[in-house]
Structure formats: structure tokens, C-alpha cells
XYZ file of C-alpha atoms in Angstrom:
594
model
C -15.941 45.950 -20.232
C -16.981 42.773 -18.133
C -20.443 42.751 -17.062
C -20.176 43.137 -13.730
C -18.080 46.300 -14.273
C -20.746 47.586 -16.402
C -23.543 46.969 -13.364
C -20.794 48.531 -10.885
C -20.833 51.424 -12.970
C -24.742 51.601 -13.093
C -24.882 51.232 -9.129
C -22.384 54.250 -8.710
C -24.238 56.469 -11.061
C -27.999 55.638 -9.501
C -26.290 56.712 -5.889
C -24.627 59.827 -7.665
C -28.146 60.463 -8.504
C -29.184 60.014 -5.229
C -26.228 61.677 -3.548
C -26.826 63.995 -0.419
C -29.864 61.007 0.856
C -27.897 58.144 -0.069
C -25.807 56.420 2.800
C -22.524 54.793 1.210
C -21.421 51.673 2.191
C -18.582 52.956 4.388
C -21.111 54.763 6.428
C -22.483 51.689 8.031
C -20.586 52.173 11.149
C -22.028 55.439 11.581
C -25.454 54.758 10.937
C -28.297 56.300 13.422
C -31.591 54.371 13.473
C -33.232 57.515 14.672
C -32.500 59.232 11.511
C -35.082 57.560 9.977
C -34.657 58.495 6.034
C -30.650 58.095 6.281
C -31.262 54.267 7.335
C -33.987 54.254 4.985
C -31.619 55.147 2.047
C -28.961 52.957 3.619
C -31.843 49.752 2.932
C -32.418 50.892 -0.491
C -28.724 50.901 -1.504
C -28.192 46.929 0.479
C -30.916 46.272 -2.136
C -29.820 47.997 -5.608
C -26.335 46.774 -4.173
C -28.346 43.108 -3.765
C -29.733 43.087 -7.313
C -26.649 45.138 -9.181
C -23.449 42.909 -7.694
C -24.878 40.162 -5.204
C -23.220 41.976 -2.677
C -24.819 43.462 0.894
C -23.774 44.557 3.916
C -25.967 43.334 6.905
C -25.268 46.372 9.151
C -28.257 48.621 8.887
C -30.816 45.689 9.378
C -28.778 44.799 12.630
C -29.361 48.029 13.504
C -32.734 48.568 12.838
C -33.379 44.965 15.084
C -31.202 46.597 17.902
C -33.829 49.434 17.736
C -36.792 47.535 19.021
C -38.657 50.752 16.474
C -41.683 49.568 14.796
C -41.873 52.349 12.820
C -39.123 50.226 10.702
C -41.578 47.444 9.595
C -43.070 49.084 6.682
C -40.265 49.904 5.342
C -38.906 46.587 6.256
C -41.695 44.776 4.200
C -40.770 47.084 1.009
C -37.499 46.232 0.849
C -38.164 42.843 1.192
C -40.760 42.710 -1.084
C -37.740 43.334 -3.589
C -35.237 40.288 -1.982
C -37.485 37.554 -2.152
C -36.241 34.134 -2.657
C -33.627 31.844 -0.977
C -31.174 34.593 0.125
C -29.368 35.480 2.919
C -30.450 39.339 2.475
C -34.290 37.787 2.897
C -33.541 35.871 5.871
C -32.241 38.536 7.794
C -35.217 41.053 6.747
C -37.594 38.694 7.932
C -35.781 37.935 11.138
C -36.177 41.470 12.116
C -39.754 41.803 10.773
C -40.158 39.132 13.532
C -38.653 40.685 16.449
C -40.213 43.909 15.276
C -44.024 42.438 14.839
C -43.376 39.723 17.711
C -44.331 37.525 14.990
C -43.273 33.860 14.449
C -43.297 33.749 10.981
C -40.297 32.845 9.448
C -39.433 33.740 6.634
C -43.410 34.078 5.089
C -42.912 37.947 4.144
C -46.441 37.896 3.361
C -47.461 36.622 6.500
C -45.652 39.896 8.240
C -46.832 41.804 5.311
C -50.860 41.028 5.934
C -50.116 40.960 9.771
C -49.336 44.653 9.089
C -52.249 45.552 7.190
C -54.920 43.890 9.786
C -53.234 46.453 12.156
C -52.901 49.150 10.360
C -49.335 49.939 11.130
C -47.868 53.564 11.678
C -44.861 54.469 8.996
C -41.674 56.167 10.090
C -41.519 60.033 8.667
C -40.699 60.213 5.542
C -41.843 57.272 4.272
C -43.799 58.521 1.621
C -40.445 59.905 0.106
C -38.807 56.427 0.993
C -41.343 53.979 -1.417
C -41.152 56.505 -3.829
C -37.551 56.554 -4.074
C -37.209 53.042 -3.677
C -39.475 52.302 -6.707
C -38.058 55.041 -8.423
C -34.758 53.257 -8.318
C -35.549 49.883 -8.933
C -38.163 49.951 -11.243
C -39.390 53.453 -13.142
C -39.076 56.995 -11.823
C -42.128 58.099 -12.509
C -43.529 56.372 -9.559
C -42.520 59.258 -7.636
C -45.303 60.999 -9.428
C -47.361 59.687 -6.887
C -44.989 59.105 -3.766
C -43.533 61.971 -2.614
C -42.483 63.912 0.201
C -45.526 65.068 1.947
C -47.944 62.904 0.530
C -48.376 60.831 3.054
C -50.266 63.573 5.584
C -53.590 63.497 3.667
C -53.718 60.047 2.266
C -56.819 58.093 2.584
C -55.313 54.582 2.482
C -51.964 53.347 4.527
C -48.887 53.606 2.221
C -47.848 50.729 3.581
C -50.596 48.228 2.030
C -49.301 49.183 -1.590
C -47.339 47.062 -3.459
C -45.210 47.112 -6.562
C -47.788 45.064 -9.267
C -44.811 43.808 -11.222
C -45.010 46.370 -14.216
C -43.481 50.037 -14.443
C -46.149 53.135 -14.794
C -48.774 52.558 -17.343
C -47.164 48.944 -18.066
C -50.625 47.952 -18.670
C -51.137 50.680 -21.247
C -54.537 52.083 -21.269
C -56.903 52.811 -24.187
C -57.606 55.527 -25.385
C -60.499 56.431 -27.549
C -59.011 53.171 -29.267
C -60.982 52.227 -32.763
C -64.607 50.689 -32.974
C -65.207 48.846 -35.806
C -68.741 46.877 -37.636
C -69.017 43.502 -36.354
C -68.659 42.220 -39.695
C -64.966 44.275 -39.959
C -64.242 42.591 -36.835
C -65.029 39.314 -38.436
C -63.088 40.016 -41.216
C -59.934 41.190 -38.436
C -60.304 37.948 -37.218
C -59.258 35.899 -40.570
C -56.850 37.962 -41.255
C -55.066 38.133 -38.166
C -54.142 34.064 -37.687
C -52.207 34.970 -34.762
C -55.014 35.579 -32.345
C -56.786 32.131 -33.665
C -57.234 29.887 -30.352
C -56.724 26.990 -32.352
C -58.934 26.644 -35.534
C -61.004 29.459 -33.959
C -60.245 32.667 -35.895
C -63.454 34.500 -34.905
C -63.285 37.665 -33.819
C -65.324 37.622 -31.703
C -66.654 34.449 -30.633
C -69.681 33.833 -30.406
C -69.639 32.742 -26.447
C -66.413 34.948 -25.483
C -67.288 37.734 -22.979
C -67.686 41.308 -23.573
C -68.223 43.927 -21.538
C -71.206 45.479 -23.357
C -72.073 49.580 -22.718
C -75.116 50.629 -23.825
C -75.612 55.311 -23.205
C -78.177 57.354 -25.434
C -78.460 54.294 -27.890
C -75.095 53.946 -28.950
C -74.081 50.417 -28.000
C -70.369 49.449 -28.021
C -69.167 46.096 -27.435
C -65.463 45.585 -25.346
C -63.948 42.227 -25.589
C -62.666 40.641 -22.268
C -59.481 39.177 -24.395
C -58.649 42.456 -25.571
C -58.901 44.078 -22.020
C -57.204 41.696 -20.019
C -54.203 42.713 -21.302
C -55.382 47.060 -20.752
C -57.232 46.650 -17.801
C -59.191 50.094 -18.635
C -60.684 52.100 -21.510
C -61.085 55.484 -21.838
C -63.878 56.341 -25.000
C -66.530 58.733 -25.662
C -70.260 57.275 -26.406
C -72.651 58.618 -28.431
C -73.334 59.430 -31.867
C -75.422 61.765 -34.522
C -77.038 62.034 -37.265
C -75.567 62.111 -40.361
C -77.507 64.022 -42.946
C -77.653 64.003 -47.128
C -78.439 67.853 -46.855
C -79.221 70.342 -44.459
C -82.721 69.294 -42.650
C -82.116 66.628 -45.596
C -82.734 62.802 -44.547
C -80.802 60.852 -42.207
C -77.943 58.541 -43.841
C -76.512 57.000 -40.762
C -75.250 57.846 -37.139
C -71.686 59.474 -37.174
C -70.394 57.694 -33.464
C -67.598 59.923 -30.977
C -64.986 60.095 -30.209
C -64.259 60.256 -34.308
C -62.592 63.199 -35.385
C -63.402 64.903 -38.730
C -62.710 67.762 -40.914
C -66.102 70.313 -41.257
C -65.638 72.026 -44.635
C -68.298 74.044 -44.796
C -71.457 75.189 -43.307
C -75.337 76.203 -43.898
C -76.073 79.165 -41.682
C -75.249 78.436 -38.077
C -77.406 75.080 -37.579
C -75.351 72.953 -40.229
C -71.682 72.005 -40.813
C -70.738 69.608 -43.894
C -67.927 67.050 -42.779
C -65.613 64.602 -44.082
C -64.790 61.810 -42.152
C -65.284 57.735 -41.723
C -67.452 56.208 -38.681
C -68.592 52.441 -38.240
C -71.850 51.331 -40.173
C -71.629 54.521 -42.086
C -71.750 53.652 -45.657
C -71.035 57.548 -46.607
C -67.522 59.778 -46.141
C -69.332 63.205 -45.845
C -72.260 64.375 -44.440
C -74.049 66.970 -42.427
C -74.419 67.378 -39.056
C -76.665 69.673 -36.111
C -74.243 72.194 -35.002
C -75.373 71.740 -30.862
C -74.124 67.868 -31.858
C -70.423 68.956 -32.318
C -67.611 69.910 -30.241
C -64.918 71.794 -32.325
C -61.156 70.480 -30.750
C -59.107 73.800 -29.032
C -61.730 75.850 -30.362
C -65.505 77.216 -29.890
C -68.276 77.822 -32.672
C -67.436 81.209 -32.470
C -64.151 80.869 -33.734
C -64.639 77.885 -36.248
C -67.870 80.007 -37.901
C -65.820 82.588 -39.504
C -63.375 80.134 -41.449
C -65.976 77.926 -42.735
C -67.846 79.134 -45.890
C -71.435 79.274 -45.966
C -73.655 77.692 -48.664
C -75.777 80.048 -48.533
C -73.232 82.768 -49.914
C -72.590 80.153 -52.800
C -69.018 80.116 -52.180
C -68.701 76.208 -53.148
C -64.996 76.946 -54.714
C -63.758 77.459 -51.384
C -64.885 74.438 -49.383
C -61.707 72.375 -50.417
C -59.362 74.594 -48.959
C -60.650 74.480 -45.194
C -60.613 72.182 -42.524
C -61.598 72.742 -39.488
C -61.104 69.195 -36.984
C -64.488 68.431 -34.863
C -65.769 65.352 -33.426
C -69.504 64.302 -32.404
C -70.281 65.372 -28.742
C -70.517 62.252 -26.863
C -70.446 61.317 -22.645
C -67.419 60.072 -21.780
C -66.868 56.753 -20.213
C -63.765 54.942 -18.441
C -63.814 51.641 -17.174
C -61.486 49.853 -15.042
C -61.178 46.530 -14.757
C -59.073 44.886 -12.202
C -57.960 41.499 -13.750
C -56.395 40.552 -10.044
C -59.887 40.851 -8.614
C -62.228 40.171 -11.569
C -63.995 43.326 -11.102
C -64.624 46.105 -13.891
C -66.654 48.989 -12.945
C -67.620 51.666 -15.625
C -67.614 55.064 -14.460
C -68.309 58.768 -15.379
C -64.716 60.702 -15.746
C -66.528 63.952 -15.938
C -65.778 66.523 -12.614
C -67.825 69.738 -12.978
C -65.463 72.760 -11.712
C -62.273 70.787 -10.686
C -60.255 72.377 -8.029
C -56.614 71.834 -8.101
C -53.853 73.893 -6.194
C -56.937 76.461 -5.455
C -57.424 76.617 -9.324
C -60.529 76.062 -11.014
C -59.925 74.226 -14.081
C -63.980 73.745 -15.495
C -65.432 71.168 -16.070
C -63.102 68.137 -17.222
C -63.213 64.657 -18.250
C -60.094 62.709 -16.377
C -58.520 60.455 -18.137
C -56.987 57.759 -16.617
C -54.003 55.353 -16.753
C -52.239 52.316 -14.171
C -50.267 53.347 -11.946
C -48.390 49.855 -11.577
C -48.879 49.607 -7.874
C -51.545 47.470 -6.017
C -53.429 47.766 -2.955
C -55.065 44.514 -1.284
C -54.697 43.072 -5.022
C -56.729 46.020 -6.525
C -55.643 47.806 -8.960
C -54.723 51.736 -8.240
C -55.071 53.666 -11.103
C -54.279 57.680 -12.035
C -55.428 60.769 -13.367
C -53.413 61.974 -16.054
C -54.355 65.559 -14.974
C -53.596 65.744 -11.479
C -51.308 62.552 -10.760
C -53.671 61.772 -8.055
C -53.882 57.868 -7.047
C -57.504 56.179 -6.996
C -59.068 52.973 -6.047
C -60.586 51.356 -8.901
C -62.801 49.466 -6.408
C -64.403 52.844 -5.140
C -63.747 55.365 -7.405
C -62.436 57.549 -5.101
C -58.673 59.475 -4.976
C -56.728 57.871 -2.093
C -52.998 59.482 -2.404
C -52.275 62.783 -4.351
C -53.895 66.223 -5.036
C -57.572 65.289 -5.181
C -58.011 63.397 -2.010
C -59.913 66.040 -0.033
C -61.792 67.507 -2.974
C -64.758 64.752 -1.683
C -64.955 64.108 -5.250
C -66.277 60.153 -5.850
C -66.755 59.104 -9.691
C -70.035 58.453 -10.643
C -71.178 54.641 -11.523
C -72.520 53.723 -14.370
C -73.991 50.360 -16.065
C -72.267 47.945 -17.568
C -72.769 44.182 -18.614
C -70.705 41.207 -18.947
C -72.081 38.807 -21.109
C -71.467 36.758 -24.415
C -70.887 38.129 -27.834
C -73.540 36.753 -29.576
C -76.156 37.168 -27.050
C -75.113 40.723 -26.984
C -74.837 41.094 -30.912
C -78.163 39.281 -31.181
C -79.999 41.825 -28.817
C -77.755 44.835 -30.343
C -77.135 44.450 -34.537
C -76.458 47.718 -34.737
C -73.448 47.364 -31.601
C -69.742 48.588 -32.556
C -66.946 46.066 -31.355
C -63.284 47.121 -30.259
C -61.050 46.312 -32.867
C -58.198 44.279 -32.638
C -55.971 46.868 -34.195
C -55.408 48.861 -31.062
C -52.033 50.208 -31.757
C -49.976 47.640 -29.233
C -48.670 44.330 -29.723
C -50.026 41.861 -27.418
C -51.208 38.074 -27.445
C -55.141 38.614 -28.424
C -55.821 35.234 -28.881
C -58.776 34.025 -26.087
C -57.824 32.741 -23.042
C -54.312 34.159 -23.689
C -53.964 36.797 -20.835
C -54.218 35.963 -17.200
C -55.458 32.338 -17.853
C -53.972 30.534 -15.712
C -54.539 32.782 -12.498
C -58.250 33.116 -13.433
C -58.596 29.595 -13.474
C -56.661 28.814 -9.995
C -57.651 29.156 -6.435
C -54.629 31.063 -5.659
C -54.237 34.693 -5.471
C -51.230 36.390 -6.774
C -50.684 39.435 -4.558
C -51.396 39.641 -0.510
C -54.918 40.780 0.689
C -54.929 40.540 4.292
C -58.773 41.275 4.569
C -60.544 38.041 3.479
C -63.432 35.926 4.061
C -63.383 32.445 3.182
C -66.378 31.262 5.417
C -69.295 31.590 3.164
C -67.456 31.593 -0.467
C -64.067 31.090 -2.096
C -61.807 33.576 -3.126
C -62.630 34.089 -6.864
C -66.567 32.992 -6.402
C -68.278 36.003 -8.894
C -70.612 38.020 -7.042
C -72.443 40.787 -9.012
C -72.276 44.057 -6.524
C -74.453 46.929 -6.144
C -73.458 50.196 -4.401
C -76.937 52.247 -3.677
C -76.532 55.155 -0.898
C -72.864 54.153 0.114
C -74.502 50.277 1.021
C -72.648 47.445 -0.588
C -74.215 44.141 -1.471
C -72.962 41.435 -3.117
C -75.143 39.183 -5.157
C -73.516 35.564 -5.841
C -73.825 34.201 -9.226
C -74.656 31.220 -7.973
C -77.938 32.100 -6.634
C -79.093 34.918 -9.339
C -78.103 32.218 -12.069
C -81.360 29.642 -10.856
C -83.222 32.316 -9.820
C -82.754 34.228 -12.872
C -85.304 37.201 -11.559
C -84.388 37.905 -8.625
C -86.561 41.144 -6.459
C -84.696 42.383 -3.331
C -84.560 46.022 -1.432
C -81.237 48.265 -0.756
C -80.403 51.643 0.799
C -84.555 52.020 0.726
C -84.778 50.746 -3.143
C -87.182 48.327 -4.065
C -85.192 46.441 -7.032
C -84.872 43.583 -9.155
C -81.835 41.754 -10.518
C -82.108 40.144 -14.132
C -79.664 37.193 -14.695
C -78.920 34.794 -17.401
C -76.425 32.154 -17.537
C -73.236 32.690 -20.167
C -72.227 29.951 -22.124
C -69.245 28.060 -20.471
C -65.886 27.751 -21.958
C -63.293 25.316 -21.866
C -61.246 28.363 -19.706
C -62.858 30.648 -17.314
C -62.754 34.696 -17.597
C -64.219 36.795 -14.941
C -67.890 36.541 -15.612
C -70.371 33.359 -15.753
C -73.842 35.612 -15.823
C -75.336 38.373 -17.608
C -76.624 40.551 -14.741
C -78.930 43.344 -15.141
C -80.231 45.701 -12.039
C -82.844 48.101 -12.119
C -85.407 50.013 -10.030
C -88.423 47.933 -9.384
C -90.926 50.487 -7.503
C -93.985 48.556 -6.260
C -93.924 45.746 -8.222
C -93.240 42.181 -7.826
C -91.344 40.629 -11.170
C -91.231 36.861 -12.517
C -89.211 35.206 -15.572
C -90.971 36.006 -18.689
C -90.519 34.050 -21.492
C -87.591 35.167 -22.594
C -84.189 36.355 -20.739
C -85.476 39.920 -22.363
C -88.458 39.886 -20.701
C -90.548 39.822 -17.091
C -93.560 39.729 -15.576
C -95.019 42.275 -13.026
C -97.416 40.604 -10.133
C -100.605 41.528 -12.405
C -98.732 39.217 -15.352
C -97.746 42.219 -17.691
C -94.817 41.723 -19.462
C -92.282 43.767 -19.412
C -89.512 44.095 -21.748
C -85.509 44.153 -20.617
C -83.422 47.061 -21.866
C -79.768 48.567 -21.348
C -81.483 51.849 -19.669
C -85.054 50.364 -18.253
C -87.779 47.754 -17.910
C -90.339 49.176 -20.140
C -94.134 48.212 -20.052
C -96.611 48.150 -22.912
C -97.986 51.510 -21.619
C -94.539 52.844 -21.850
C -93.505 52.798 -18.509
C -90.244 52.193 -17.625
C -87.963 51.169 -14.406
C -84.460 52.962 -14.864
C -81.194 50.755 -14.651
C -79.035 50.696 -11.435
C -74.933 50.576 -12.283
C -73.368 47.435 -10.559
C -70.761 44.993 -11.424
C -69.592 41.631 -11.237
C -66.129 41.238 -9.368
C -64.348 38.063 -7.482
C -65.819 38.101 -3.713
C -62.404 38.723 -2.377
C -61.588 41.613 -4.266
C -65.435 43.210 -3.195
C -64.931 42.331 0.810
C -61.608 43.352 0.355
C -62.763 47.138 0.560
C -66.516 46.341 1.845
C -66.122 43.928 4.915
C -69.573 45.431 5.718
C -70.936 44.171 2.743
C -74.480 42.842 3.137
C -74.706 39.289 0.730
C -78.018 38.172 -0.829
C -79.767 34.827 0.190
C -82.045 33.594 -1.295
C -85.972 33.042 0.730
């Protein structure tokens, strides 16, 4: 069978599929532009038509110029998001977008396409089911997970602004609970894995490579930047317990989350014995406080019965039950947006989450990429409700949860250098490189060239180029719904720098990150954290300040602490490129310096 049989073939059975919406090609002559989702199915097919054979028939576009309808832009702009190039198809898509916008653009589809996000264009009915469909059919069908018919009516962004990203759902696969390891396993990871060596550099990780660096209850984690360029987001559990020799015994180590284990037995109903590995743990089994684990698809009250108690003396029976726990732990997701160098680490957890009129409890969301892009930003999903967030905002823009007024909490996070971070944190796990896909770890392997480039790679109609370039790093607080962006070139000199917000007296903590021979989105490790009445200075170190009355105060991941023990809790913020932070705060206020 030739190969253009084969694609014939393919084209026939995607428009069986689509049979009863689909408008064949012998329909043209019949088609009615005010039948908006039969011409919309009539562009889709030019374009699978387009892509299968080479072949298209010019006839609905004609039409849709005839109509003088703007409704037909956005639409318009999808489909020719999909013909780009030297083409005749493009030409004519573009020389309708131009009658229809009273543009003069040419044939610059992003032109038309950010002309039509500064003006917030209205969308033709059905639309909602159109981009589905159209991605569906081009690309992967479970985009229609999150554009579908109806949709559209509640959504808190214009369906119009998104844009395919270039990969299908969850392209840019997620982790989840992925494996922490000693830094001296991921050392070892490093040698042994010569493929991710940038050059003779085998270290894993580097001593000046970037980490994102999490720090909740004492459990410190460290998250590679080459690792998650190529995941954009994590999904983990922090926190840890103590393991114990014997009931009430002495402490051995800290068993970390999200590790599962098998409990084998237990002392009373404050103690379980477990088996099971963590990192830095030198010891397989252990015990652990009963109020520090949570027992998977089950409760205490169930597990207690099958596990034998020591102090029946029932040893003989411990081998033959195993009962799967893990530590409890607060759950953490962070998603990074490589397009707009921004990763923000939030709190999944929704207390009493409302779907359909259901109550499902209290739930930690887990999240994956959705593929699409809005303004350059990633848009990312829940894998419980399908519902479509900003990563920028935390907050669900298309799907199920967008009225629920539901906006993820922030929480801290730091970009800065591995050994700075290792040096500050000896006790920090590392994510290893063993994460279960096969990608190109090496440094600087994943998105190098566009984070070292002016250019952006996606349309974002909502810029300002006045004050700073595109992909200048700003470090961004959000206090009371009030943006700010702090550039990195003015916290770097300054290195303390005090300031007020939403009514919060605050101070920034910055230090300078070794440069590289390639850039990554960072350049400054930037701390923020309550300042009350006080005035701080540089100390001596970048780990300390000093308060107007010259005490020194010592720089944590949760406070400033004082000698006396008083301490100034952390604020969450985040670095990002400036145009991906004005892209969805054009009120932003920006820091200058006195």
C-alpha cells in the first residue's frame, strides 16, 4: 500500500469518527457561514486534509471572508496556528484574518493572533467544542478533557488566547513522588551515569548548578533545575519521622514521606514496627509514633486488628503480615513554567472539595500539563477534576472548579546553587536522576538555547519592554492579591533589601549565584520574610542580618531568628522572567531602589 493511500485511509477514518459534525468535501457548495460549528468542522477537515494529502479546498475560507463575521477570527487563528509556513492554505487564512480584524498584517499570524488578545475578542458558539475537536484530531484526544461543549460559559480566561504548546497531554510528564536520594548517592549517580556528564563534568550535582531548594517542618529536599526543565512540575510529600530502635527506644534516624513501607507489627496502639528504606537512614526497620503514619486505603482502625502486638508475645507471627503505610507528610507541587522562567511552589491540599455538588473531603490534587499555553504560561491540570489552571496564579480558569473560588495556597521556595544549599543543609535529600523516564539530564541540556536568547517562543500579546527586557529575572511577591516584582538586578547589590506591601513591613534577602557558562532561570538566591518594626542591614554573612539596634539575626528557610529567639516568618515568592509576571499582573507595582 503506497503511502499516500495509507494517509487517505487515515483521513477517511478520523472523519468517520467525526461523522454527523464533519462537513465533506463535496459539501463546500452548500456551506452556511451562519452555521457556525458546520463551517467550523469544514476548517478542521481543509486542515487534516492539508497535513494528511497536501490537498485543500479554499471554499469555506472564501466564505467565511464574504461574511464580514468576526466571530470567525478565533477560530481563524487556530486553524492557522496549524498551517504555518510558506503555503497557499496560510496565505489565504491570513488574508481573511485581515479583512476580518481590519488589520494590515500580512501574513504575521501572530501579529492577528496578539491583536486578538489585546481586544479580547468574542468566539462564535461552540467554540469551545471546536478547539477541542480540532486538537483532538490533530494532536491527542484527550485534549477534549478540557475543551468541551459548554465549557466555554464559565471560563475565567478567553479560549481564544490558548495555544497548542507543541506536546500532546502530559508530554512533559510530571513527577510524581519521584525518588530522593543522599547527596553522596547522587554523587555516586553521577559517575555512573556518563551520559548526563556536560563534558568532563560528571557531578551530580554541581556544585554551582541551580536547585530549587524546599525547606517544610525541617525536612529539606533539594530539586535540580536540569532535571525539571525537562518535567516542568513535581508533585512530593515533605516531611519525615522518627525512626526508633524500640518503642519510646532512641532515635536512629528520620524515616522521610512519601516512602511507603510494610508495618509488621505493633506495641499497643502508640507503636508500629516497619520495614522499609529512606535516605540517610542507615537501618531497614524501625519504629514509628502511630499519629506519624497514614495507613494507604485504610484507617488505624482497620490496620490494628491485623498487626500483632508485642505485648501479647506473638513474635512468630510478625513475618506473615504486611500492612503498606507511609510517614504523614504536607504535600507540595510545584510548577515551573520553563517558557516564562517562573516556578511557584504551592499547597495541593483543598479542605472539603466540591465537585458536581459532591463533597469529596479533604484532598491533595495532583497535577499534570495539559500541553496547551496561555500568553506563554504554562496551563496545567488536576488529575481529579480535569479542571485547567494557571500556573502563574494558581487559580482554575476552564473546567469544573472555576467557580469553587478556590486559589492554591503559596508557599516558599528558593532557587539557588547546590553547594550553597548543601553547605547550609548537610542533612538535604536531592532528586535522583533515576526518575523512571529517559531524557537528556546532562546541564544545560533542556531549553538552553531559548533561555539564553532574547526571543520568546510562543505569542504574549501583553508586554512591557520599557523598563526591562523580556527574560530580565524579577523575584515576585503576591501579599493580599498585590503583585510586586523585585528585579535581580537591584536586590543582587543591595543584597538586604527592607520594603512594605499590602500593609507588610518586609525585607528581601539576596545573594548572588555563581554564573555559568549557560544561563538557567535564576541568577540570585532570594529570601522574603516579615520584617515587623525593624530596620535590617547585611550581616556578615549571606546567613545573617542586622536589626537597626545591630543584633544579628540569623537567616533560615522558615524565619529570621534573633538571639532571644525571636523570629520573623518567611513570605512565599518566586523568581520568574518579567514578561511572564506582567503577563498576568500588568498592575504589578516594581521595586526601586531609594
Amino acid at each position: 500500500m503506497s503511502r499516500k493511500m495509507w494517509i487517505g485511509l487515515w483521513v477517511l477514518s478520523v472523519l468517520m469518527m467525526m461523522r454527523g459534525t464533519v462537513v465533506t468535501a463535496q459539501d463546500n457548495g452548500r456551506i452556511d457561514v451562519n452555521n457556525y460549528e458546520r463551517t467550523m468542522q469544514q476548517m478542521i477537515f481543509e486542515v487534516v486534509n492539508f497535513h494528511a494529502l497536501g490537498e485543500f479546498n479554499l471554499r469555506v475560507f472564501q466564505l467565511v471572508n464574504a461574511s464580514n463575521d468576526p466571530l470567525y477570527i478565533a477560530p481563524l487563528l487556530d486553524v492557522g496556528y496549524f498551517t504555518l509556513g510558506s503555503n497557499d492554505l496560510h496565505f489565504e487564512i491570513n488574508r481573511v484574518l485581515s479583512h476580518l480584524t481590519g488589520q494590515p498584517f500580512g501574513p504575521n499570524w501572530t501579529a492577528y493572533f496578539n491583536w486578538a488578545g489585546e481586544n479580547d475578542i468574542a468566539t462564535p458558539p461552540g467554540y469551545d467544542a471546536f478547539k477541542g475537536r480540532l486538537l483532538a484530531t490533530l494532536i491527542d484526544e484527550d485534549f477534549q478533557q478540557f475543551l468541551y461543549p459548554g465549557v466555554e460559559e464559565n471560563a475565567r480566561i478567553n479560549l481564544a488566547e490558548i495555544v497548542w504548546g507543541g506536546v500532546a497531554v502530559d508530554g512533559i510528564p510530571s513527577l510524581v513522588n519521584a525518588r530522593q536520594i543522599t547527596p553522596q548517592a547522587a554523587m555516586l549517580e553521577g559517575e555512573t551515569l556518563p551520559q548526563y556528564c556536560r563534558e568532563d563534568d560528571c557531578r551530580y550535582p554541581a556544585p554551582d548548578e541551580l536547585v530549587f531548594g524546599v525547606s517544610i517542618n525541617g525536612d529539606n529536599r533539594a530539586y535540580p533545575l536540569r532535571v525539571l526543565n525537562w518535567h516542568e512540575m513535581f508533585n512530593d510529600v515533605i516531611g519525615f519521622a522518627p525512626l526508633y530502635d524500640a518503642p519510646g527506644g532512641d532515635a536512629l534516624c528520620n524515616f522521610r514521606a512519601p516512602i511507603v513501607f510494610d508495618a509488621i507489627a505493633r506495641d499497643g496502639d502508640a507503636w508500629v514496627n516497619i520495614i522499609g528504606t529512606s535516605p540517610g537512614c542507615p537501618v531497614s526497620d524501625g519504629w514509628l509514633a502511630v499519629d506519624a503514619v497514614e495507613w494507604l486505603d485504610s484507617t488505624w482502625d482497620d490496620v490494628r486488628p491485623q498487626l500483632p502486638d508485642t505485648n501479647d508475645g506473638d513474635i512468630a507471627l510478625w513475618s506473615d503480615v504486611r500492612v503498606a503505610g507511609r510517614v504523614v507528610g504536607q504535600p507540595i507541587m510545584l510548577a515551573y513554567c520553563t517558557l516564562c522562567g517562573s516556578g511557584v511552589l504551592y499547597n495541593p491540599v483543598i479542605d472539603d472539595l466540591v465537585v458536581d455538588g459532591e463533597s469529596l473531603g479533604t484532598v491533595a490534587l495532583e497535577f499534570g500539563s495539559t500541553g496547551l499555553l496561555m500568553r506563554s504560561n504554562k496551563l496545567m491540570y488536576d488529575r481529579t477534576t480535569f479542571t485547567v489552571w494557571n500556573q502563574m496564579t494558581g487559580e482554575p480558569v476552564v473546567g469544573k472548579l472555576v467557580d469553587s473560588g478556590i486559589q492554591l495556597e503559596r508557599l516558599p521556595v528558593v532557587v539557588t546553587d547546590w553547594a550553597t544549599w548543601l553547605d547550609q543543609h548537610p542533612d538535604t535529600s536531592v532528586l535522583s536522576l533515576d526518575t523512571g523516564y529517559r531524557r537528556n539530564y546532562e546541564n544545560g541540556a533542556a531549553y538552553a538555547d531559548y533561555f539564553n536568547r532574547a526571543e520568546l517562543m510562543f505569542p504574549v500579546w501583553q508586554q512591557n519592554t520599557e523598563q526591562f527586557a523580556n527574560k530580565d529575572v524579577v523575584y515576585t511577591l503576591l501579599l493580599n492579591d498585590t503583585p510586586k516584582a523585585y528585579p535581580l538586578e537591584y536586590l543582587i547589590p543591595e543584597q538586604v533589601t527592607n520594603d512594605v506591601l499590602a500593609g507588610t513591613n518586609l525585607v528581601l534577602v539576596s545573594r548572588e549565584t555563581p554564573q555559568r557558562d549557560f544561563f538557567e532561570p535564576g541568577g540570585a538566591s532570594v529570601r522574603a520574610y516579615q520584617r515587623g518594626d525593624h530596620s535590617f542591614a547585611p550581616g556578615a554573612s549571606p546567613f545573617e542580618v542586622v536589626d537597626e539596634r545591630g543584633v544579628v539575626w540569623a537567616v533560615t528557610e522558615d524565619a529570621l531568628v534573633s538571639p532571644d529567639g525571636d523570629s520573623l516568618p518567611r513570605l512565599p515568592g518566586s523568581l520568574a522572567f518579567w514578561f511572564g509576571w506582567y503577563g498576568f499582573f500588568p498592575e504589578t507595582q516594581v521595586y526601586q531602589p531609594a
